[in-house]
Coordinates of C-alpha atoms in Angstrom, one line a residue:
M3 CA 0.0 0.0 0.0
N4 CA 1.7 3.3 -1.1
D5 CA 1.6 6.4 1.0
R6 CA -1.1 8.2 -1.0
T7 CA -3.5 5.2 -0.8
L8 CA -2.7 4.9 2.9
D9 CA -3.5 8.6 3.5
F10 CA -6.7 8.3 1.6
A11 CA -7.8 5.2 3.5
I12 CA -7.1 6.8 6.9
R13 CA -8.9 10.1 6.0
Y14 CA -11.9 8.8 4.2
G15 CA -12.2 5.1 4.9
F16 CA -14.7 5.5 7.7
L17 CA -17.0 8.0 5.8
L18 CA -16.9 5.6 2.8
L19 CA -17.9 2.8 5.1
L20 CA -20.8 4.9 6.4
F21 CA -21.9 5.8 2.9
G22 CA -21.7 2.1 1.9
L23 CA -23.8 1.1 4.9
I24 CA -26.5 3.6 3.9
V25 CA -26.5 2.3 0.3
Y26 CA -26.6 -1.4 1.4
F27 CA -29.5 -0.9 3.8
S28 CA -31.4 1.3 1.3
L29 CA -31.3 -1.6 -1.2
A30 CA -31.8 -4.5 1.3
A31 CA -34.4 -3.0 3.6
P32 CA -37.5 -1.4 2.0
G33 CA -38.4 1.9 3.6
F34 CA -34.9 2.5 5.0
F35 CA -34.1 5.4 2.7
G36 CA -36.6 8.1 3.5
P37 CA -37.2 11.1 5.7
L38 CA -39.2 9.2 8.4
S39 CA -36.5 6.5 8.7
A40 CA -33.8 9.2 8.9
A41 CA -35.7 11.1 11.6
F42 CA -36.0 7.8 13.5
V43 CA -32.3 7.2 13.3
L44 CA -31.5 10.7 14.4
Q45 CA -33.9 10.4 17.4
S46 CA -32.4 7.1 18.4
V47 CA -28.9 8.5 18.5
A48 CA -29.6 12.1 19.9
I49 CA -29.4 11.2 23.6
T50 CA -26.4 8.8 23.1
G51 CA -24.7 11.4 21.0
I52 CA -25.1 14.1 23.6
L53 CA -23.5 11.9 26.3
A54 CA -20.8 10.9 23.8
L55 CA -19.9 14.6 23.2
G56 CA -19.4 15.0 27.0
V57 CA -17.1 12.0 27.1
T58 CA -15.2 13.4 24.2
C59 CA -14.3 16.5 26.3
T60 CA -12.8 14.3 29.0
L61 CA -11.0 12.2 26.4
V62 CA -9.4 15.4 25.0
V63 CA -7.7 16.1 28.4
D64 CA -6.6 12.5 28.6
G65 CA -9.4 11.5 31.0
F66 CA -12.3 9.2 30.8
D67 CA -15.8 9.5 32.4
L68 CA -17.5 6.2 33.2
S69 CA -20.3 7.9 35.2
I70 CA -22.2 9.5 32.3
G71 CA -24.8 6.8 32.1
A72 CA -25.5 7.0 35.8
V73 CA -25.6 10.8 35.7
A74 CA -28.2 10.6 32.8
T75 CA -30.4 8.1 34.7
S76 CA -30.1 10.2 37.9
A77 CA -31.3 13.2 36.0
L78 CA -34.2 11.1 34.6
M79 CA -35.2 10.1 38.2
L80 CA -34.5 13.5 39.7
S81 CA -36.7 15.3 37.2
A82 CA -39.5 12.8 37.8
Y83 CA -39.1 13.1 41.6
S84 CA -39.1 16.9 41.3
M85 CA -42.3 17.2 39.3
V86 CA -44.3 14.1 40.3
I87 CA -43.5 14.0 44.1
L88 CA -42.4 17.5 45.0
E89 CA -44.7 19.1 42.3
H90 CA -42.1 21.6 41.1
P91 CA -42.6 23.4 37.7
A92 CA -40.5 22.2 34.7
I93 CA -37.9 25.0 35.0
V94 CA -37.0 24.0 38.6
A95 CA -36.7 20.3 37.6
V96 CA -34.4 21.2 34.7
A97 CA -32.3 23.5 36.8
L98 CA -32.0 20.8 39.5
C99 CA -30.8 18.2 36.9
L100 CA -28.3 20.6 35.3
G101 CA -27.0 21.6 38.7
M102 CA -26.7 17.9 39.7
G103 CA -24.7 17.1 36.5
A104 CA -22.3 20.0 37.1
L105 CA -21.8 19.0 40.8
V106 CA -21.1 15.4 39.8
G107 CA -18.6 16.6 37.2
L108 CA -17.0 18.9 39.8
I109 CA -16.6 16.1 42.3
N110 CA -15.2 13.7 39.6
G111 CA -12.7 16.4 38.6
L112 CA -11.6 17.1 42.2
L113 CA -11.2 13.4 42.9
I114 CA -8.9 13.1 39.9
V115 CA -6.8 16.3 40.1
K116 CA -6.7 17.0 43.9
F117 CA -6.9 13.5 45.4
R118 CA -5.0 11.8 42.5
V119 CA -7.6 9.1 42.1
P120 CA -7.2 7.5 38.6
D121 CA -10.0 8.7 36.3
L122 CA -11.5 5.3 35.6
L123 CA -11.6 4.4 39.3
A124 CA -13.0 7.8 40.4
T125 CA -15.8 7.8 37.8
L126 CA -16.5 4.1 38.3
G127 CA -17.0 4.8 42.0
M128 CA -19.3 7.7 41.2
M129 CA -21.3 5.5 38.8
F130 CA -22.0 3.0 41.5
L131 CA -22.8 5.7 44.1
L132 CA -25.3 7.4 41.7
I133 CA -26.9 4.1 40.7
G134 CA -27.6 3.4 44.4
L135 CA -28.5 6.9 45.3
Q136 CA -31.2 7.3 42.6
R137 CA -33.0 4.2 43.9
I138 CA -33.1 5.2 47.6
P139 CA -35.9 7.8 47.6
T140 CA -38.4 5.5 46.0
Q141 CA -37.1 2.1 47.3
G142 CA -36.1 1.1 43.8
N143 CA -39.5 1.8 42.2
S144 CA -40.1 3.8 39.0
I145 CA -41.8 7.2 39.5
A146 CA -45.3 7.9 37.9
T147 CA -48.3 10.0 38.7
G148 CA -50.6 8.2 41.1
M149 CA -48.0 5.9 42.7
T150 CA -48.2 5.2 46.4
L151 CA -45.3 6.6 48.4
S152 CA -43.6 4.9 51.4
N153 CA -45.6 7.1 53.8
G154 CA -48.9 6.0 52.3
T155 CA -49.7 9.2 50.4
V156 CA -50.3 9.2 46.7
A157 CA -48.0 11.2 44.3
E158 CA -50.3 13.7 42.6
G159 CA -47.8 15.8 40.6
T160 CA -47.5 15.4 36.8
F161 CA -44.9 16.0 34.1
S162 CA -45.7 19.5 32.8
A163 CA -46.5 20.0 29.2
A164 CA -43.5 22.3 28.8
F165 CA -41.2 19.6 30.1
L166 CA -42.7 16.9 27.8
W167 CA -42.3 19.3 24.9
L168 CA -38.5 18.9 25.2
G169 CA -38.7 15.2 24.5
R170 CA -41.8 14.9 22.3
H171 CA -42.1 18.0 20.1
R172 CA -41.5 17.5 16.4
F173 CA -40.8 20.4 14.0
D174 CA -42.3 20.5 10.5
V175 CA -39.5 19.9 8.0
V176 CA -40.4 18.7 4.5
I177 CA -43.3 16.8 6.0
E178 CA -45.3 17.5 9.1
R179 CA -43.9 16.6 12.5
L180 CA -40.6 15.2 11.2
L181 CA -37.7 16.6 13.2
P182 CA -37.7 15.7 16.9
M183 CA -36.7 18.3 19.5
P184 CA -33.9 16.1 21.0
V185 CA -32.2 16.0 17.6
V186 CA -32.1 19.8 17.4
I187 CA -30.6 19.9 20.9
F188 CA -28.0 17.3 19.9
V189 CA -27.0 19.3 16.8
V190 CA -26.7 22.5 18.9
I191 CA -24.5 20.8 21.5
A192 CA -22.4 19.1 18.8
V193 CA -21.8 22.5 17.1
L194 CA -20.9 24.2 20.4
I195 CA -18.4 21.5 21.4
W196 CA -17.0 21.4 17.9
L197 CA -16.4 25.1 18.0
L198 CA -15.0 25.0 21.6
L199 CA -12.5 22.2 20.8
G200 CA -11.5 23.1 17.3
F201 CA -11.6 26.9 17.1
T202 CA -10.9 28.4 20.5
R203 CA -7.8 28.9 22.7
H204 CA -9.5 26.8 25.4
G205 CA -9.8 23.9 23.0
R206 CA -6.2 24.1 21.9
L207 CA -5.1 24.1 25.5
M208 CA -7.3 21.1 26.3
Y209 CA -5.7 19.1 23.5
A210 CA -2.2 20.3 24.7
I211 CA -3.1 19.0 28.2
G212 CA -4.2 15.7 26.7
S213 CA -1.0 15.1 24.7
N214 CA 1.4 16.3 27.5
A215 CA 0.0 17.7 30.7
R216 CA 3.4 18.3 32.2
A217 CA 4.6 20.4 29.3
A218 CA 1.3 22.3 29.3
S219 CA 1.7 23.2 33.0
L220 CA 5.3 24.3 32.5
V221 CA 4.1 27.0 30.0
G222 CA 1.6 28.2 32.5
T223 CA -1.6 26.4 31.4
P224 CA -4.0 25.8 34.4
V225 CA -4.1 22.1 33.8
N226 CA -6.2 21.1 36.8
R227 CA -8.8 23.8 36.1
Y228 CA -9.3 22.6 32.5
K229 CA -9.5 19.0 33.6
I230 CA -12.3 19.9 36.1
I231 CA -14.1 21.9 33.5
A232 CA -14.0 18.9 31.1
Y233 CA -15.6 16.7 33.7
M234 CA -18.2 19.3 34.4
I235 CA -19.1 19.6 30.7
S236 CA -19.4 15.8 30.7
G237 CA -21.7 15.9 33.7
V238 CA -23.9 18.6 32.3
T239 CA -24.3 17.0 28.9
A240 CA -25.1 13.7 30.6
S241 CA -27.9 15.4 32.6
V242 CA -29.2 17.0 29.4
G243 CA -29.5 13.5 28.0
G244 CA -31.3 12.3 31.1
I245 CA -33.7 15.3 30.9
L246 CA -34.6 14.5 27.3
L247 CA -35.1 10.8 28.1
A248 CA -37.5 11.7 30.9
A249 CA -39.3 14.1 28.7
R250 CA -39.7 11.4 26.0
L251 CA -40.9 8.7 28.4
G252 CA -43.1 10.9 30.7
R253 CA -42.2 8.8 33.7
G254 CA -39.2 8.1 36.0
D255 CA -38.4 4.6 34.6
I256 CA -35.7 3.1 36.8
A257 CA -34.7 0.6 34.1
S258 CA -34.2 3.2 31.3
G259 CA -30.8 4.2 30.1
N260 CA -29.0 0.9 30.8
N261 CA -27.2 1.0 27.5
L262 CA -26.4 4.7 27.5
L263 CA -22.8 4.3 28.8
L264 CA -21.6 1.7 26.4
D265 CA -23.3 3.2 23.3
S266 CA -21.9 6.7 24.2
V267 CA -18.4 5.4 24.7
A268 CA -18.6 3.4 21.5
A269 CA -19.6 6.6 19.6
A270 CA -16.8 8.7 21.1
L271 CA -14.2 6.0 20.3
I272 CA -15.5 5.3 16.8
G273 CA -15.1 9.1 16.3
F274 CA -11.3 8.6 16.4
A275 CA -11.5 7.0 13.0
V276 CA -13.3 9.8 11.2
L277 CA -11.2 11.8 8.8
G278 CA -8.1 10.1 10.2
A279 CA -8.2 12.3 13.3
A280 CA -6.8 9.5 15.6
R281 CA -7.8 11.7 18.5
P282 CA -11.1 12.6 20.2
N283 CA -13.1 15.2 18.3
A284 CA -16.7 16.4 18.2
F285 CA -17.4 15.9 14.5
G286 CA -16.1 12.3 14.7
T287 CA -18.2 11.6 17.8
A288 CA -21.3 12.8 16.1
M289 CA -20.5 10.7 13.1
G290 CA -19.8 7.7 15.4
A291 CA -23.2 8.1 17.0
L292 CA -24.8 8.3 13.6
F293 CA -23.0 5.2 12.4
V294 CA -24.2 3.1 15.4
G295 CA -27.7 4.4 14.8
I296 CA -27.8 3.6 11.1
L297 CA -26.3 0.2 11.8
L298 CA -28.9 -0.7 14.4
Q299 CA -31.8 0.8 12.4
G300 CA -30.8 -1.1 9.3
M301 CA -30.4 -4.4 11.2
T302 CA -33.8 -3.9 12.9
M303 CA -35.5 -3.2 9.5
M304 CA -33.9 -6.4 8.1
N305 CA -35.4 -8.3 11.1
A306 CA -31.9 -9.2 12.5
P307 CA -32.3 -10.8 15.9
Y308 CA -31.9 -8.3 18.7
Y309 CA -29.3 -10.3 20.4
T310 CA -26.9 -10.0 17.4
Q311 CA -26.9 -6.2 17.7
D312 CA -24.4 -5.8 20.5
F313 CA -22.1 -8.3 18.8
V314 CA -22.1 -6.3 15.5
K315 CA -21.7 -3.0 17.4
G316 CA -18.6 -4.4 19.2
A317 CA -17.1 -5.8 16.0
V318 CA -17.5 -2.4 14.3
L319 CA -15.9 -0.6 17.3
V320 CA -12.9 -3.0 17.3
A321 CA -12.6 -2.7 13.5
A322 CA -12.7 1.1 13.6
L323 CA -10.1 1.3 16.3
V324 CA -7.8 -1.2 14.7
F325 CA -8.2 0.7 11.4
T326 CA -7.4 4.0 13.0
F327 CA -4.5 3.1 15.2
Y328 CA -2.8 0.4 13.0
L329 CA -3.0 2.5 9.8
S330 CA -1.9 5.7 11.7
S331 CA 1.1 3.8 13.1
R332 CA 1.9 2.7 9.6
R333 CA 1.8 6.3 8.4
T334 CA 4.1 7.5 11.2
G335 CA 6.3 4.5 10.5
T336 CA 6.6 5.7 6.8
G337 CA 7.8 9.1 8.0
H338 CA 4.6 11.2 7.6

């Protein structure tokens, strides 16, 4: 393989694979190629994608946040508890969830930079803590209007229409009620994080910290502050994902969001392969989330058994990472 072919394969291989996947499913699964199917794919990846963008920020500073799935489900339960049991208005519930996400991110960041706990262990501990904490107020039950509480009273609060609008509203684009609100929020967050990481001084400093934190600190970069900020961004984006999930479901379902962590991490890691970046980046993460969504939607429409989906997802993730890092090492080996 000559250098030019290798460069082309590294830069565009993943996007060609994505295009090939769309063409294959369009031919093999009737109804796959159309606005309704596209909207369904985008809706299925919006929440995963939002969480993955938060993880991307921690990967940039050479960290890793395993608590995102638990933060999202905690936001789901907190918003339900706030509105159904405490009867708060939507704006209070949203503010509580965002505050909770920021606080969890702050604690994760402090554990890592001040107490020197390795990032995987700190965020794994936080994950278990949150999974336990979200079940305590309701003794492990889901939250819905009319449920009987432990003190014998009945929960009379409801999810407000304004809150449900966040998860259920669809904008008219080409055809009526096509574009779901969570997709719009996903795109806005993706653009903001893409601009932050790619086009600001802060983003450049975050990448510098990720590649060599010691060198970055020697030239005066506040390394610890940026690491804490990265985990706070991750916590807030995860809580946004949880809010949107609650708004879509309309209840505090304790079992929802089980796959969020794995799918989000997969999207962020697949993003390394996009345009030969070989590093975490917002555009790659968004494409990674889209890739997973298209793959699962296509397999579903072709009636593939549900239990094969995780296997295929894992195979694609391994292939994307091997492709990225093996070819990139070949390129550096050839002197590029």
